[in-house]
Amino acid sequence: MNISAWAIRQPIPAILLFALLTLLGLHSFQRMGIQDFPDIELPVVTVTTTLEGASPSQLETDVARKIENTLATLGGVKHIRSVITDGSSLTYAEFNLEKDTSEAVNDVRDAVSRVRADLPGDIKDPIISKVTTTGRPIITFSIASAQMDEEALSWYVDNNLSKLLLAIPGVGKVDRVGGVDREIRITLNPAKLAALHVTAADVSRQIKRVEIESSGGRGDVGQVEQAIRIVGTVSSAQALAATSIPLSNGRYVRLDQIADVQDTHAERRSLALLNGKPVVGFEVTRMKGTSEVEVAAKVRAAIMQLTQHQSNLHIAEVYDGVTAVQDSYDGSMDLLYEGAILAILVVWWFLRDLRATLVAATALPLSVIPTFIGMYYFGFSLNTVTLLALALVVGILVDDAIVEIENIVRHLRMGKSPLQAALEATNEIGLAVVATTATLVAVFLPTAFMDGVAGKFFKQFGWTAALAVMASLLVARLLTPMMAAYLLKPLPAKAHESALMQRYLTLVQWCLRHRIGTSIAAAVFFFASIALIPLLPSGFVPPGDRGQTFVSLELAPGTPLALTRERAEMARLDLVSIPEIKQIYTSIGGGSGGGDLFSSGASTEVRKAKLTVSLTPRNQRSRTQQDIEAEIRQRLATIPGVRITVGSGDAGEKLQLVLSGDDANLLAVTSQLVVRDIRTLPGLGNVSSSASLLRPEIIIQPDYARAAELGVTTANLADTVRIATSGDYSAALAKLNLSERQIPIRARLPDSIRQNLDSIGQLSVPGKNGDVQLANIAHITMGSGAAQIDRLDRNRNVTIDVELNGQQLGDVFKAVEQLPSMQHLPPGVFRSDSGDAERMQELFGSFGLAMMTGVLLVYFTLVLLFHDFAQPVSILAALPLAFGGAFAALYLTGSSFSMPSLIGLLMLMGIVTKNSILLVEYAIVARRDHGMSRHDAIVDACSKRARPILMTTIAMGAGMLPIALGLGVDPSFRAPMAIAVIGGLITSTLLSLLIIPVVYTYVDDVTMILKKWTHRRNGVLR
């Protein structure tokens, strides 16, 4: 039995069904979190290894290569990347996407454990973790107080604030930026050490042996068991200064007799400034699966409550990655409402019947709300991707209802009762409605199974759109006919067709009489649209406007913290006069803020600074974020000795070019030539390279013969110099035990020792016959070494970052590839795909495959529904007509051919196919059931279905119009998509109403010829 007829005769089950679906949908909607992007787990595992003071070249040889070699033996590894800086080696193992992330982590952990014994003994155990999108902070605060010094404030953040915030559900991590750590500093007197014939290393290790708390076994005093505990610790710097320590020659000495003992703070390696004033910052990162908006709201509430109870604390929000998410959500919901209202107005304009409009309008919320049930069941969130899918289909969701209600109204105008009109009209249109929905699902669903990183994100897009379309089918087949049958009233018969319809039918008949001319015109239009593709700028993702940007400053290796602060302040003072800038937060040597989705976080080098620039809201300024960033680049170009990068680090802002090779010198020379050529391209921003970054070094080369003669080993020499200049490794330091924490005790020589080579040469090194001066057994010279080493797939590589400065990624990429230095790379140097360029190629390939799959699925679906292999071809003939309009609209508006426009093209495939189905299906039914001739059936189909096609097209365009006009939320991503859809809708609708009838006749001619040939062949065989 026809399900629509059943719903009309038995309305109560349908009403109860949708009441239940609405309640469940609203419940699911409330339980879904609001996020920026979906939480995804890519099979990328990081191995972090640290060795304090080790040079990058040493870590490359002793650590990185060994870890890379063992990771290369694992199955499914796609790329291995390493970033080696002073004291740290970070290796990424990127697996194929089908690899389970947990399995990848276990495989990496096992591989690293196999080479752990081959790594230097002094390194900390490697930290193995997986990369997720939740790895960057969602919000950053600064804190200052007039009643606490910097060390006390830093401890307050580490202890009190961290405990408070980590107790909030959803907060995963709290990291301090800037501030200082408390430390007991023992500044040894070199002259007194020399008189006692001891070294700084001897003192440091003796303190470690004295200042210790240890277990001592068990006692049985008084027939009761007691644990024996040796407590050799003190509780203050004064008590430590009065402690006597034994020396290696059998003597002993009080610590304050040979050293100055101070309760102070560790050497400063990071700094945070808010509008030029020192503060302590802290970053909050959420847990995977939680809502950014909800977590941030709870964090802000906790901070507000804290400041109310402690008025001496001044806490300011300096980075906000959540407001843009909330604005995007609010804007997306507003666009949904606006699109729905415009679509409903279109229905009323055509039907001029409030009751019929009400029936059609009911379809929209009752299609969207049940969609949330499936989204919640699949674990989706309300994020950019899912809201984009809903915004795209808002016009489609009312389409099926429009087709149903328009057909019912047409039958009412034949003089039928509402009940009879609903029964006959829904039966007549049923196959077309099912076919259009099936084709839309066939178009959208393949995006959920795309390859690559894009596929991980668009899984939620494909399923959300498909679920919404299927919900709209349920509404159109159950609720719309039932409501029409009981709400509509009989209508007077329509006297005659409108003048516009008569002109259209005349034009259709002319096209049918001049099929060749019509076909040639269609072919010309198609090839002209193809010719537009090279004229379109190609990109990955248009840069957004989130009201915040970052200015990264990089000074020469070896630059001290004070100079970095001076340059950062120069940059800040140059920018404060820009009227759109509200505040500037500076972090030096730490702090990540925003940045690339898969970035490893901020560098801890004191020569690097990052300015977080907060802008006024987008609706309160006339310039875009990209215009402001261009002015920032221009203003900062005069700061001497600084590499400057401007941008939020999101996709679409820079081109990343990676050159790899075994020969480090050849690689450096080649990269310099490429950078020089890239800088000749007009309109680009800053161009920076990771090559040619050499840090100054003091190189101590032992005289092996002399050292051996005096009984000095290189290990003893290294320990002596390291402890004398910076203290022992953190893990080897003695600790001062307090009630809530341990304070490291660091013994070293005064800072003056580090300021000239002669002082370093006078350091005493223990030998077999007593102490030996370092200068007597080693050559001390000034030199240089790599400040950072980048490796890709076990080769050295150089990364060249090119700021696009508003230009399109694809265009810049093509221009770079044509440069002479890139065309003639020397043997042994090759280019590797990386960054946005790699993701753009991957995206285009995945979307191309998804579109081809969608076309095939649409064809198969139509064959199954129509039981015909030929006529689905005439339906699909409208696809080329849509692309031309989309390309033309993109070209006229200056939009790029990028991810959003690809999404628009994907959506067009479904809409255009739907329009063709309405025409062809009625022509087939008219010939089969009413015995019409081919010509009359086509004309009758155009007469009956032109209005619903126009209604659905205009409703769809109206739903997209606010997005295309850039109203409300940041339009950078959504606008190109809406422009492509509207442009394609205009041309495809106008042309398909004329050309599809012609294509239908050609396909029918071919079918008749094949049938005659088959009959003739069968007759010959018989």
PDB file of N, CA and C in Angstrom, residues 385-427:
ATOM      1  N   VAL A 385      31.747  21.772  10.353  1.00  0.00           N
ATOM      2  CA  VAL A 385      31.429  20.840   9.274  1.00  0.00           C
ATOM      3  C   VAL A 385      29.954  20.461   9.294  1.00  0.00           C
ATOM      4  N   THR A 386      29.421  20.074  10.452  1.00  0.00           N
ATOM      5  CA  THR A 386      28.026  19.643  10.511  1.00  0.00           C
ATOM      6  C   THR A 386      27.071  20.818  10.298  1.00  0.00           C
ATOM      7  N   LEU A 387      27.410  21.993  10.852  1.00  0.00           N
ATOM      8  CA  LEU A 387      26.561  23.161  10.637  1.00  0.00           C
ATOM      9  C   LEU A 387      26.596  23.605   9.178  1.00  0.00           C
ATOM     10  N   LEU A 388      27.747  23.411   8.535  1.00  0.00           N
ATOM     11  CA  LEU A 388      27.852  23.710   7.112  1.00  0.00           C
ATOM     12  C   LEU A 388      26.922  22.802   6.312  1.00  0.00           C
ATOM     13  N   ALA A 389      26.908  21.531   6.676  1.00  0.00           N
ATOM     14  CA  ALA A 389      26.024  20.583   5.984  1.00  0.00           C
ATOM     15  C   ALA A 389      24.556  20.989   6.142  1.00  0.00           C
ATOM     16  N   LEU A 390      24.168  21.377   7.362  1.00  0.00           N
ATOM     17  CA  LEU A 390      22.780  21.777   7.589  1.00  0.00           C
ATOM     18  C   LEU A 390      22.449  23.069   6.846  1.00  0.00           C
ATOM     19  N   ALA A 391      23.396  24.024   6.839  1.00  0.00           N
ATOM     20  CA  ALA A 391      23.161  25.272   6.118  1.00  0.00           C
ATOM     21  C   ALA A 391      23.016  25.027   4.616  1.00  0.00           C
ATOM     22  N   LEU A 392      23.753  24.043   4.110  1.00  0.00           N
ATOM     23  CA  LEU A 392      23.670  23.722   2.686  1.00  0.00           C
ATOM     24  C   LEU A 392      22.325  23.103   2.320  1.00  0.00           C
ATOM     25  N   VAL A 393      21.820  22.231   3.171  1.00  0.00           N
ATOM     26  CA  VAL A 393      20.621  21.473   2.802  1.00  0.00           C
ATOM     27  C   VAL A 393      19.344  22.162   3.259  1.00  0.00           C
ATOM     28  N   VAL A 394      19.448  23.365   3.868  1.00  0.00           N
ATOM     29  CA  VAL A 394      18.232  24.013   4.360  1.00  0.00           C
ATOM     30  C   VAL A 394      17.252  24.279   3.226  1.00  0.00           C
ATOM     31  N   GLY A 395      17.772  24.614   2.052  1.00  0.00           N
ATOM     32  CA  GLY A 395      16.883  24.814   0.912  1.00  0.00           C
ATOM     33  C   GLY A 395      16.377  23.509   0.331  1.00  0.00           C
ATOM     34  N   ILE A 396      17.208  22.471   0.425  1.00  0.00           N
ATOM     35  CA  ILE A 396      16.812  21.167  -0.125  1.00  0.00           C
ATOM     36  C   ILE A 396      15.719  20.530   0.720  1.00  0.00           C
ATOM     37  N   LEU A 397      15.785  20.747   2.043  1.00  0.00           N
ATOM     38  CA  LEU A 397      14.861  20.049   2.940  1.00  0.00           C
ATOM     39  C   LEU A 397      13.405  20.398   2.666  1.00  0.00           C
ATOM     40  N   VAL A 398      13.178  21.601   2.188  1.00  0.00           N
ATOM     41  CA  VAL A 398      11.812  22.000   1.908  1.00  0.00           C
ATOM     42  C   VAL A 398      11.412  21.641   0.473  1.00  0.00           C
ATOM     43  N   ASP A 399      12.385  21.171  -0.325  1.00  0.00           N
ATOM     44  CA  ASP A 399      12.116  20.898  -1.737  1.00  0.00           C
ATOM     45  C   ASP A 399      11.075  19.803  -1.925  1.00  0.00           C
ATOM     46  N   ASP A 400      11.276  18.675  -1.223  1.00  0.00           N
ATOM     47  CA  ASP A 400      10.330  17.573  -1.391  1.00  0.00           C
ATOM     48  C   ASP A 400       8.922  17.991  -1.000  1.00  0.00           C
ATOM     49  N   ALA A 401       8.824  18.749   0.094  1.00  0.00           N
ATOM     50  CA  ALA A 401       7.505  19.223   0.518  1.00  0.00           C
ATOM     51  C   ALA A 401       6.915  20.182  -0.511  1.00  0.00           C
ATOM     52  N   ILE A 402       7.777  21.030  -1.112  1.00  0.00           N
ATOM     53  CA  ILE A 402       7.293  21.954  -2.134  1.00  0.00           C
ATOM     54  C   ILE A 402       6.729  21.182  -3.328  1.00  0.00           C
ATOM     55  N   VAL A 403       7.474  20.170  -3.756  1.00  0.00           N
ATOM     56  CA  VAL A 403       7.018  19.368  -4.896  1.00  0.00           C
ATOM     57  C   VAL A 403       5.684  18.697  -4.573  1.00  0.00           C
ATOM     58  N   GLU A 404       5.590  18.143  -3.371  1.00  0.00           N
ATOM     59  CA  GLU A 404       4.343  17.469  -2.970  1.00  0.00           C
ATOM     60  C   GLU A 404       3.184  18.461  -2.907  1.00  0.00           C
ATOM     61  N   ILE A 405       3.392  19.575  -2.188  1.00  0.00           N
ATOM     62  CA  ILE A 405       2.287  20.516  -1.971  1.00  0.00           C
ATOM     63  C   ILE A 405       1.895  21.210  -3.269  1.00  0.00           C
ATOM     64  N   GLU A 406       2.868  21.475  -4.147  1.00  0.00           N
ATOM     65  CA  GLU A 406       2.533  22.116  -5.426  1.00  0.00           C
ATOM     66  C   GLU A 406       1.694  21.184  -6.279  1.00  0.00           C
ATOM     67  N   ASN A 407       2.034  19.910  -6.255  1.00  0.00           N
ATOM     68  CA  ASN A 407       1.262  18.940  -7.039  1.00  0.00           C
ATOM     69  C   ASN A 407      -0.148  18.787  -6.467  1.00  0.00           C
ATOM     70  N   ILE A 408      -0.240  18.813  -5.138  1.00  0.00           N
ATOM     71  CA  ILE A 408      -1.563  18.712  -4.511  1.00  0.00           C
ATOM     72  C   ILE A 408      -2.407  19.929  -4.865  1.00  0.00           C
ATOM     73  N   VAL A 409      -1.811  21.150  -4.806  1.00  0.00           N
ATOM     74  CA  VAL A 409      -2.539  22.363  -5.168  1.00  0.00           C
ATOM     75  C   VAL A 409      -2.985  22.314  -6.624  1.00  0.00           C
ATOM     76  N   ARG A 410      -2.143  21.782  -7.495  1.00  0.00           N
ATOM     77  CA  ARG A 410      -2.525  21.658  -8.918  1.00  0.00           C
ATOM     78  C   ARG A 410      -3.736  20.753  -9.078  1.00  0.00           C
ATOM     79  N   HIS A 411      -3.764  19.661  -8.312  1.00  0.00           N
ATOM     80  CA  HIS A 411      -4.929  18.764  -8.374  1.00  0.00           C
ATOM     81  C   HIS A 411      -6.161  19.419  -7.759  1.00  0.00           C
ATOM     82  N   LEU A 412      -5.947  20.259  -6.703  1.00  0.00           N
ATOM     83  CA  LEU A 412      -7.101  20.964  -6.134  1.00  0.00           C
ATOM     84  C   LEU A 412      -7.733  21.885  -7.163  1.00  0.00           C
ATOM     85  N   ARG A 413      -6.904  22.502  -7.997  1.00  0.00           N
ATOM     86  CA  ARG A 413      -7.424  23.417  -9.010  1.00  0.00           C
ATOM     87  C   ARG A 413      -8.132  22.667 -10.137  1.00  0.00           C
ATOM     88  N   MET A 414      -8.034  21.339 -10.137  1.00  0.00           N
ATOM     89  CA  MET A 414      -8.816  20.539 -11.088  1.00  0.00           C
ATOM     90  C   MET A 414     -10.230  20.295 -10.577  1.00  0.00           C
ATOM     91  N   GLY A 415     -10.549  20.833  -9.367  1.00  0.00           N
ATOM     92  CA  GLY A 415     -11.881  20.650  -8.805  1.00  0.00           C
ATOM     93  C   GLY A 415     -12.000  19.488  -7.850  1.00  0.00           C
ATOM     94  N   LYS A 416     -10.890  18.877  -7.466  1.00  0.00           N
ATOM     95  CA  LYS A 416     -10.929  17.733  -6.570  1.00  0.00           C
ATOM     96  C   LYS A 416     -10.996  18.207  -5.124  1.00  0.00           C
ATOM     97  N   SER A 417     -11.502  17.308  -4.253  1.00  0.00           N
ATOM     98  CA  SER A 417     -11.507  17.610  -2.825  1.00  0.00           C
ATOM     99  C   SER A 417     -10.083  17.493  -2.282  1.00  0.00           C
ATOM    100  N   PRO A 418      -9.791  18.138  -1.148  1.00  0.00           N
ATOM    101  CA  PRO A 418      -8.435  18.034  -0.589  1.00  0.00           C
ATOM    102  C   PRO A 418      -8.002  16.596  -0.346  1.00  0.00           C
ATOM    103  N   LEU A 419      -8.897  15.741   0.153  1.00  0.00           N
ATOM    104  CA  LEU A 419      -8.527  14.356   0.421  1.00  0.00           C
ATOM    105  C   LEU A 419      -8.186  13.633  -0.881  1.00  0.00           C
ATOM    106  N   GLN A 420      -9.057  13.804  -1.883  1.00  0.00           N
ATOM    107  CA  GLN A 420      -8.803  13.137  -3.166  1.00  0.00           C
ATOM    108  C   GLN A 420      -7.555  13.704  -3.838  1.00  0.00           C
ATOM    109  N   ALA A 421      -7.371  15.022  -3.774  1.00  0.00           N
ATOM    110  CA  ALA A 421      -6.197  15.648  -4.382  1.00  0.00           C
ATOM    111  C   ALA A 421      -4.922  15.149  -3.720  1.00  0.00           C
ATOM    112  N   ALA A 422      -4.930  15.034  -2.397  1.00  0.00           N
ATOM    113  CA  ALA A 422      -3.734  14.563  -1.688  1.00  0.00           C
ATOM    114  C   ALA A 422      -3.417  13.121  -2.057  1.00  0.00           C
ATOM    115  N   LEU A 423      -4.449  12.282  -2.141  1.00  0.00           N
ATOM    116  CA  LEU A 423      -4.214  10.868  -2.472  1.00  0.00           C
ATOM    117  C   LEU A 423      -3.664  10.718  -3.882  1.00  0.00           C
ATOM    118  N   GLU A 424      -4.290  11.373  -4.855  1.00  0.00           N
ATOM    119  CA  GLU A 424      -3.876  11.200  -6.245  1.00  0.00           C
ATOM    120  C   GLU A 424      -2.543  11.905  -6.527  1.00  0.00           C
ATOM    121  N   ALA A 425      -2.367  13.095  -5.968  1.00  0.00           N
ATOM    122  CA  ALA A 425      -1.140  13.848  -6.245  1.00  0.00           C
ATOM    123  C   ALA A 425       0.089  13.148  -5.648  1.00  0.00           C
ATOM    124  N   THR A 426      -0.031  12.659  -4.414  1.00  0.00           N
ATOM    125  CA  THR A 426       1.119  11.996  -3.797  1.00  0.00           C
ATOM    126  C   THR A 426       1.440  10.682  -4.490  1.00  0.00           C
ATOM    127  N   ASN A 427       0.413   9.997  -4.983  1.00  0.00           N
ATOM    128  CA  ASN A 427       0.664   8.758  -5.724  1.00  0.00           C
ATOM    129  C   ASN A 427       1.357   9.068  -7.043  1.00  0.00           C
TER     130      ASN A 427
END
